[in-house]
Coordinates of C-alpha atoms in Angstrom, one line a residue:
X1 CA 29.7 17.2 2.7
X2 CA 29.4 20.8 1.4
X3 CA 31.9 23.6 1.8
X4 CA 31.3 27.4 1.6
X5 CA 33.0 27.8 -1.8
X6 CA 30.8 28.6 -4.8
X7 CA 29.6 25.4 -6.9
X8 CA 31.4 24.5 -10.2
X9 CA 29.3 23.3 -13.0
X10 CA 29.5 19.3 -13.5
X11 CA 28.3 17.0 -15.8
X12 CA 24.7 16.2 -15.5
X13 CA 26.5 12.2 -15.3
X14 CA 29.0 12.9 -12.5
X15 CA 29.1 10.0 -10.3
X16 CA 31.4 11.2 -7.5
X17 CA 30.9 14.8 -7.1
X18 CA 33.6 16.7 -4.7
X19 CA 30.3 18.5 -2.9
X20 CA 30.8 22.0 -3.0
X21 CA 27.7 24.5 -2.3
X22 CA 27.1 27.4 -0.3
X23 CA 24.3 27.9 1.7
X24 CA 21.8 30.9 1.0
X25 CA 21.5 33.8 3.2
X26 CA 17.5 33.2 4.4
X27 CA 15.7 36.0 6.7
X28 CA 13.1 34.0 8.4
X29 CA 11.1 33.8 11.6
X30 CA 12.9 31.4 14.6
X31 CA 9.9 28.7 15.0
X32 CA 11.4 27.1 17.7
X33 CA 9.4 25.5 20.2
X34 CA 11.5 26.4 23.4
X35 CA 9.5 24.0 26.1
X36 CA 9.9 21.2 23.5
X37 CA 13.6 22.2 23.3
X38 CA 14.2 22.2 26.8
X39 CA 12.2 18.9 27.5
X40 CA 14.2 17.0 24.8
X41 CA 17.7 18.6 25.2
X42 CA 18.0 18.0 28.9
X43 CA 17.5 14.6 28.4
X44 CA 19.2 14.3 25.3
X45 CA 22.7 14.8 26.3
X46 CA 22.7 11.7 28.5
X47 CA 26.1 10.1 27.9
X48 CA 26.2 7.8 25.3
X49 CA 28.3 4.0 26.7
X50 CA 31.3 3.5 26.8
X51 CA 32.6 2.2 23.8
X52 CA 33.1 -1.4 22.5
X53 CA 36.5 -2.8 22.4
X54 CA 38.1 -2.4 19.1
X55 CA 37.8 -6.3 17.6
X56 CA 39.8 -7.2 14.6
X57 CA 38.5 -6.9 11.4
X58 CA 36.4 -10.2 10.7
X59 CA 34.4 -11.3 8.1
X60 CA 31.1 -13.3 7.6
X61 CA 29.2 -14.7 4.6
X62 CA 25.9 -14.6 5.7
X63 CA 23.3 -12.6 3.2
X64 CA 22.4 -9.2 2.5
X65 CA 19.0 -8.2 4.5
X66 CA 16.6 -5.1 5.5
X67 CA 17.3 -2.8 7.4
X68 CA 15.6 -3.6 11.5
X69 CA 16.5 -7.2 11.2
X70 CA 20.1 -8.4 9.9
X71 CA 22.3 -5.7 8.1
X72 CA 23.3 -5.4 4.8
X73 CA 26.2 -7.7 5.5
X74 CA 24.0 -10.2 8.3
X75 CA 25.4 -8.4 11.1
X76 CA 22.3 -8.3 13.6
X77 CA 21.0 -4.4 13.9
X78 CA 20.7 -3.5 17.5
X79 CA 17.9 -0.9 17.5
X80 CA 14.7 -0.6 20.0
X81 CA 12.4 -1.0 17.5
X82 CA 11.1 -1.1 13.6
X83 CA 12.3 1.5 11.6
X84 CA 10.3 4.3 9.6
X85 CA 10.5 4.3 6.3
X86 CA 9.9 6.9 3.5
X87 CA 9.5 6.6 -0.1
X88 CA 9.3 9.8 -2.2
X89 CA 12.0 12.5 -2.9
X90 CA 13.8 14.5 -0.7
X91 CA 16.8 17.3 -1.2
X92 CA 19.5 17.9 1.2
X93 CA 21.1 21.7 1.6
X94 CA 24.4 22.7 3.4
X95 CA 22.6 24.7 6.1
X96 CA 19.2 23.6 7.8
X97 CA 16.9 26.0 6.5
X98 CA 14.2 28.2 8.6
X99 CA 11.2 26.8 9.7
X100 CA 9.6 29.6 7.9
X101 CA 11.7 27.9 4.4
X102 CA 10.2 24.5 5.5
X103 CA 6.9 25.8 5.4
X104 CA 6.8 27.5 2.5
X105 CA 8.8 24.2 0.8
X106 CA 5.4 22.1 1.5
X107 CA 3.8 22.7 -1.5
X108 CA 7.1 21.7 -2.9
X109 CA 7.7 17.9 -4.5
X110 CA 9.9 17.1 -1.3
X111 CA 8.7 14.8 1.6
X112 CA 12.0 14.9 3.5
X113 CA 15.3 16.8 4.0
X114 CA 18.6 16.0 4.8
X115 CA 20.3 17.3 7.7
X116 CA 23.7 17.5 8.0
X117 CA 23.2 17.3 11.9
X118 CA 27.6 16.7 13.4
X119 CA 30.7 15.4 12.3
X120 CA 34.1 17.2 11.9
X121 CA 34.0 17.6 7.9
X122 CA 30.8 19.2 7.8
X123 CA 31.3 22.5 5.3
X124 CA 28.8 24.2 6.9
X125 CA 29.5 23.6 10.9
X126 CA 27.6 26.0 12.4
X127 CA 23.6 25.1 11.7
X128 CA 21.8 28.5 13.1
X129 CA 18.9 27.1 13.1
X130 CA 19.1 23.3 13.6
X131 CA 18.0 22.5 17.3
X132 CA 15.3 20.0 18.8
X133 CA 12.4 23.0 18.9
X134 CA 13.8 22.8 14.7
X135 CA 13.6 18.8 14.6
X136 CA 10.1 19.0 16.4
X137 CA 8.8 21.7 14.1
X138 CA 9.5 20.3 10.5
X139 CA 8.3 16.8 11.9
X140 CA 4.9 18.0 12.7
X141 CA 4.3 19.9 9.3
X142 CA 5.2 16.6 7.7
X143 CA 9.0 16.5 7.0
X144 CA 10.8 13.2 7.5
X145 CA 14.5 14.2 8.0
X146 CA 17.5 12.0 6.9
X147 CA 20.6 12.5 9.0
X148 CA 23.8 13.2 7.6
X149 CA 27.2 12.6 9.9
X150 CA 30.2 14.1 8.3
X151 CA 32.7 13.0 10.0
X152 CA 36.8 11.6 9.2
X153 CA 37.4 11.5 5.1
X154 CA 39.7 9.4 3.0
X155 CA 43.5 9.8 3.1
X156 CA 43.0 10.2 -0.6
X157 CA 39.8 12.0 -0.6
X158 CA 39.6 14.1 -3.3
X159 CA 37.8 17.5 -2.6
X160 CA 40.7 19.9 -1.3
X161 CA 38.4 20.7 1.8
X162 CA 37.7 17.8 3.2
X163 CA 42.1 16.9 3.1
X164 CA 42.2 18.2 6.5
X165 CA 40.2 15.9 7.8
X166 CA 42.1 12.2 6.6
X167 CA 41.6 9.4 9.0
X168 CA 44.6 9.1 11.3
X169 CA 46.7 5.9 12.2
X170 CA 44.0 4.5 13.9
X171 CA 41.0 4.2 11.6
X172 CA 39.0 1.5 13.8
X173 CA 39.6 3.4 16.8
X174 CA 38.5 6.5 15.0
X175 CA 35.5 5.3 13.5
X176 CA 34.1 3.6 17.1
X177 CA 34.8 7.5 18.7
X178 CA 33.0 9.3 15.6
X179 CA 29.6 6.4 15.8
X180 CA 29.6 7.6 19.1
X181 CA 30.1 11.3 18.8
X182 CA 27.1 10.8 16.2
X183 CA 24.6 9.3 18.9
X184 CA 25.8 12.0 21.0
X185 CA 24.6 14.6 18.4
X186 CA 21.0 12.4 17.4
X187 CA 20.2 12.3 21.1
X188 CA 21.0 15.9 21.7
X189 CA 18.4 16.9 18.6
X190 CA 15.7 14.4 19.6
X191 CA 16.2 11.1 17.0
X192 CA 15.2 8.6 18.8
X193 CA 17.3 4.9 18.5
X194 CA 16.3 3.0 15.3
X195 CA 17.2 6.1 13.4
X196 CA 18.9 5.9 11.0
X197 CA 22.2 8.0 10.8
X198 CA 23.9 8.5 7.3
X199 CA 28.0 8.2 7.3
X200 CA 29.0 11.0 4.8
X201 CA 32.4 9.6 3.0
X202 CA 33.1 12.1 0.0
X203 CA 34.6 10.6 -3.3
X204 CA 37.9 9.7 -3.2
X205 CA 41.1 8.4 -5.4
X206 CA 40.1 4.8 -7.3
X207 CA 42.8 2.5 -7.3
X208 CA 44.2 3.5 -4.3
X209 CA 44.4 -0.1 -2.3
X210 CA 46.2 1.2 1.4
X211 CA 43.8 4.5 0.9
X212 CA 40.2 1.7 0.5
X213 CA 41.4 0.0 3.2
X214 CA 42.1 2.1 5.6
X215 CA 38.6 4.1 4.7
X216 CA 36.9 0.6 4.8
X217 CA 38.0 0.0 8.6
X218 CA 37.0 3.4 9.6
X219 CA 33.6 3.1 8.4
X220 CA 33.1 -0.6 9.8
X221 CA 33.7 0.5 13.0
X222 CA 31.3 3.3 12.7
X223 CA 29.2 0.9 11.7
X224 CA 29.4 -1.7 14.4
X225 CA 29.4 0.7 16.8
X226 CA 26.2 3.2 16.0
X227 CA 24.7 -0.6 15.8
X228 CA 25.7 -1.4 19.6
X229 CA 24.1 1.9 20.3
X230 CA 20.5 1.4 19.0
X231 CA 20.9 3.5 15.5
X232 CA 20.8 2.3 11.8
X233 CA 23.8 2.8 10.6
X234 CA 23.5 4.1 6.6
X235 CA 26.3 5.3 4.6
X236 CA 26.9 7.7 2.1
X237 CA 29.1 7.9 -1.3
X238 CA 29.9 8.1 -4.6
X239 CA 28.7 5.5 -7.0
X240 CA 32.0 5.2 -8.5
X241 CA 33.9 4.6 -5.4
X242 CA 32.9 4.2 -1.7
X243 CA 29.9 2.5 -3.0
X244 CA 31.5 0.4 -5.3
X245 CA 34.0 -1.0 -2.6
X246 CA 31.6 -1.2 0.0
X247 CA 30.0 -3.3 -2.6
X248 CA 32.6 -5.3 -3.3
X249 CA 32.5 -6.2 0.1
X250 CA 29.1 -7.1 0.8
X251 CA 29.9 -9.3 -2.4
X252 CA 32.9 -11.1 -0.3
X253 CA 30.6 -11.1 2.9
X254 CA 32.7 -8.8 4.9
X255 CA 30.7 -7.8 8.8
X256 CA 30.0 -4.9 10.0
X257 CA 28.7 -3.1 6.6
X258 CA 26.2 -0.4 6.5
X259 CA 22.4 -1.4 6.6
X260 CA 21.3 1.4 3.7
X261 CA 23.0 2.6 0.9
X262 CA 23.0 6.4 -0.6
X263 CA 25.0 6.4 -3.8
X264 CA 25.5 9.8 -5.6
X265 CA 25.4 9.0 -9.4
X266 CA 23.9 12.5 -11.0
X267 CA 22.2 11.6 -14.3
X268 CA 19.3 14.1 -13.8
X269 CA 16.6 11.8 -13.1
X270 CA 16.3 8.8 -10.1
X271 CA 17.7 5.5 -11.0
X272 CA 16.9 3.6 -7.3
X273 CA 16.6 0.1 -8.5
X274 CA 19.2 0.4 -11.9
X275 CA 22.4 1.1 -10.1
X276 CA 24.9 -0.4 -12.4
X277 CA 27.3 -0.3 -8.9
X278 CA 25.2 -2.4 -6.7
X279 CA 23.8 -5.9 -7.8
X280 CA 19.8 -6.0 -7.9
X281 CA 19.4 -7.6 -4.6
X282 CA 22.0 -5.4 -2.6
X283 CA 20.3 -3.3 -0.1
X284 CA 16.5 -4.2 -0.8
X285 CA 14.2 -4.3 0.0
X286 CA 13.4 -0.1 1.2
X287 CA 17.2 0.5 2.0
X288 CA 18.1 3.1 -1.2
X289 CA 18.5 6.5 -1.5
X290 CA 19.8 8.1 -4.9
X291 CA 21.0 10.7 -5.3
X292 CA 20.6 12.1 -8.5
X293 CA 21.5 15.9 -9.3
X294 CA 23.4 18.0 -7.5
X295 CA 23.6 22.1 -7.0
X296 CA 20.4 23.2 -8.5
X297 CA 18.8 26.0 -7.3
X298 CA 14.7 25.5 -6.3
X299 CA 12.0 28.3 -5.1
X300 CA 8.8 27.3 -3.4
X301 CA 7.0 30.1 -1.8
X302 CA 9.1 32.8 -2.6
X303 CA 11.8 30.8 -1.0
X304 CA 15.5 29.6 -2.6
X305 CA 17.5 27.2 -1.9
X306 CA 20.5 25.6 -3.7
X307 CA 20.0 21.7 -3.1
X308 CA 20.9 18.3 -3.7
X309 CA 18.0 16.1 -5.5
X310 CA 17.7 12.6 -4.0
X311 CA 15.2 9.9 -4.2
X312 CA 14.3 7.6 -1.3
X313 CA 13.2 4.3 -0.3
X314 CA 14.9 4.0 3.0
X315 CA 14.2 4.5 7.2
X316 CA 14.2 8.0 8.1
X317 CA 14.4 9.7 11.9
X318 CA 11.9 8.9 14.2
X319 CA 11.6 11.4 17.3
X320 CA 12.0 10.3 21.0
X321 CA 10.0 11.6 24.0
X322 CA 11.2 12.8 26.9
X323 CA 8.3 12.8 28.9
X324 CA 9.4 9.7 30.7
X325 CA 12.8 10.6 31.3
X326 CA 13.8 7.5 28.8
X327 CA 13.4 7.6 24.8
X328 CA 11.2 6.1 23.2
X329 CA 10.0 5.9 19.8
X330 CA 7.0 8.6 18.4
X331 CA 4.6 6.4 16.8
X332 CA 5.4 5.7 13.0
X333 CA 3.0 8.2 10.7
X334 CA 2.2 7.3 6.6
X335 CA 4.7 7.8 4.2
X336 CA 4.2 10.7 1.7
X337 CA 3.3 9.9 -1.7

């Protein structure tokens, strides 16, 4: 989503932002629980199933609904139980801050943080300090975390760093190998199945019919296949385009469509329910997330971060135990006002 070249200025209306943001330099203490870390990663990187046959595309015309029973396009969600949900505001940064940033960022307006936690077009790839001691941490001061899979872009994506990674010939086959190299990564940190896990497709070319296609297969198969594996699958884009055709689709009552919706529109202020994109009943109830501005730079406790501002009424990650050898979901906690 982010790449380690320094933000240009945008228009405070910019719909489909090409996100580029480097993450800060932050000297903080490692809060990593390491018994925690080693309980939940050795049972973490169990091997995901084999996965599904790749079916032809197909369509349906059932209607939209929440997220834990039918998707946003009626296909059934496969997930071991009722998501969490979490309505507030959250940001989302290139890098996973310390735990030492986290803490100082409670007395901030935030309830929950984006992480951008795998996928082969993350900009910042190398995550110091996200781990499951990291994911454990943050949950118990209170965070709710919303994670972010940047995986295959567009052919005709449009921020110069994210070209390299185009979906190839075989964008259905891609997709189903990328859903499951994103369970891989959610078990590995400790999300536990009913999770959501947010498909990060960066702004690309309107108009371009072959490019929408081929983009749309990709991310149905990512779709169906994070399903079959017990995870929400969410999806992320900007307003102007990947929303809009995944729209458009829901609209013709195309399968296989993500179950929430992120839409980047930055006006400077949260517009959940007044998306011109997205008709009023698309993705309701509790499956939005807007994001509304976009490389600002925060302090809370002596402690800066450039973010992205977002606004949430949408499932977040629940944690799994590993005390029985098996996941299973934490018990939900209250929302933050």
């Amino acid at each position: 989503m982010s790449t380690r070249t320094p933000p240009r200025p945008r228009p405070a209306t910019m719909s489909a932002p090409a996100r580029s943001r480097s993450a800060l330099p932050l000297a903080g203490v490692r809060a990593v629980a390491f018994a925690l870390m080693a309980a939940v990663a050795g049972t973490a990187l169990l091997d995901v199933p084999a996965p599904t046959a790749a079916p032809p595309p197909a369509t349906a015309a059932p209607a939209p609904g929440a997220p834990g029973t039918p998707g946003a396009s009626g296909s059934p969600v496969s997930v071991a139980s009722t998501p969490v949900h979490f309505t507030g505001k959250a940001f989302d940064t290139c890098e996973a801050p310390s735990v030492e940033t986290m803490r100082a960022w409670r007395g901030s307006p935030y309830g929950a943080v984006g992480i951008y936690f795998g996928g082969r077009g993350r900009g910042c790839p190398g995550q110091r300090e996200l781990n499951p001691g990291w994911v454990a941490s943050v949950q118990a001061m209170g965070w709710r975390l919303l994670p972010v899979f940047v995986g295959s872009q567009a052919p005709c994506v449009e921020a110069p760093a994210k070209k390299p990674f185009a979906i190839g010939a075989d964008p259905w086959g891609q997709g189903t190998r990328e859903a499951g190299d994103a369970v891989r990564a959610a078990r590995a940190l400790g999300l536990g199945t009913s999770s959501p896990l947010y498909l990060d497709i960066e702004a690309y070319r309107r108009g371009d019919a072959q490019c929408a296609a081929t983009t749309l297969s990709f991310v149905r198969a990512w779709n169906r296949e994070v399903r079959r594996l017990g995870y929400l699958p969410g999806f992320y884009s900007s307003a102007d385009t990947g929303v809009r055709d995944i729209e458009a689709q829901r609209r013709a009552g195309t399968a296989d469509l993500p179950a929430v919706m992120w839409f980047a529109r930055w006006l400077g202020k949260p517009a959940l329910a007044t998306e011109p994109t997205l008709a009023p009943e698309a993705w309701t109830p509790r499956a939005r997330i807007h994001q509304y501005a976009g490389n600002v730079t925060e302090t809370y406790g002596g402690h800066r971060l450039v973010i992205d501002r977002n606004a949430v009424d949408a499932p977040v990650a629940r944690l799994a135990t590993a005390r029985t050898g098996a996941y299973s979901a934490v018990s939900r906690v209250p929302d933050r006002p």
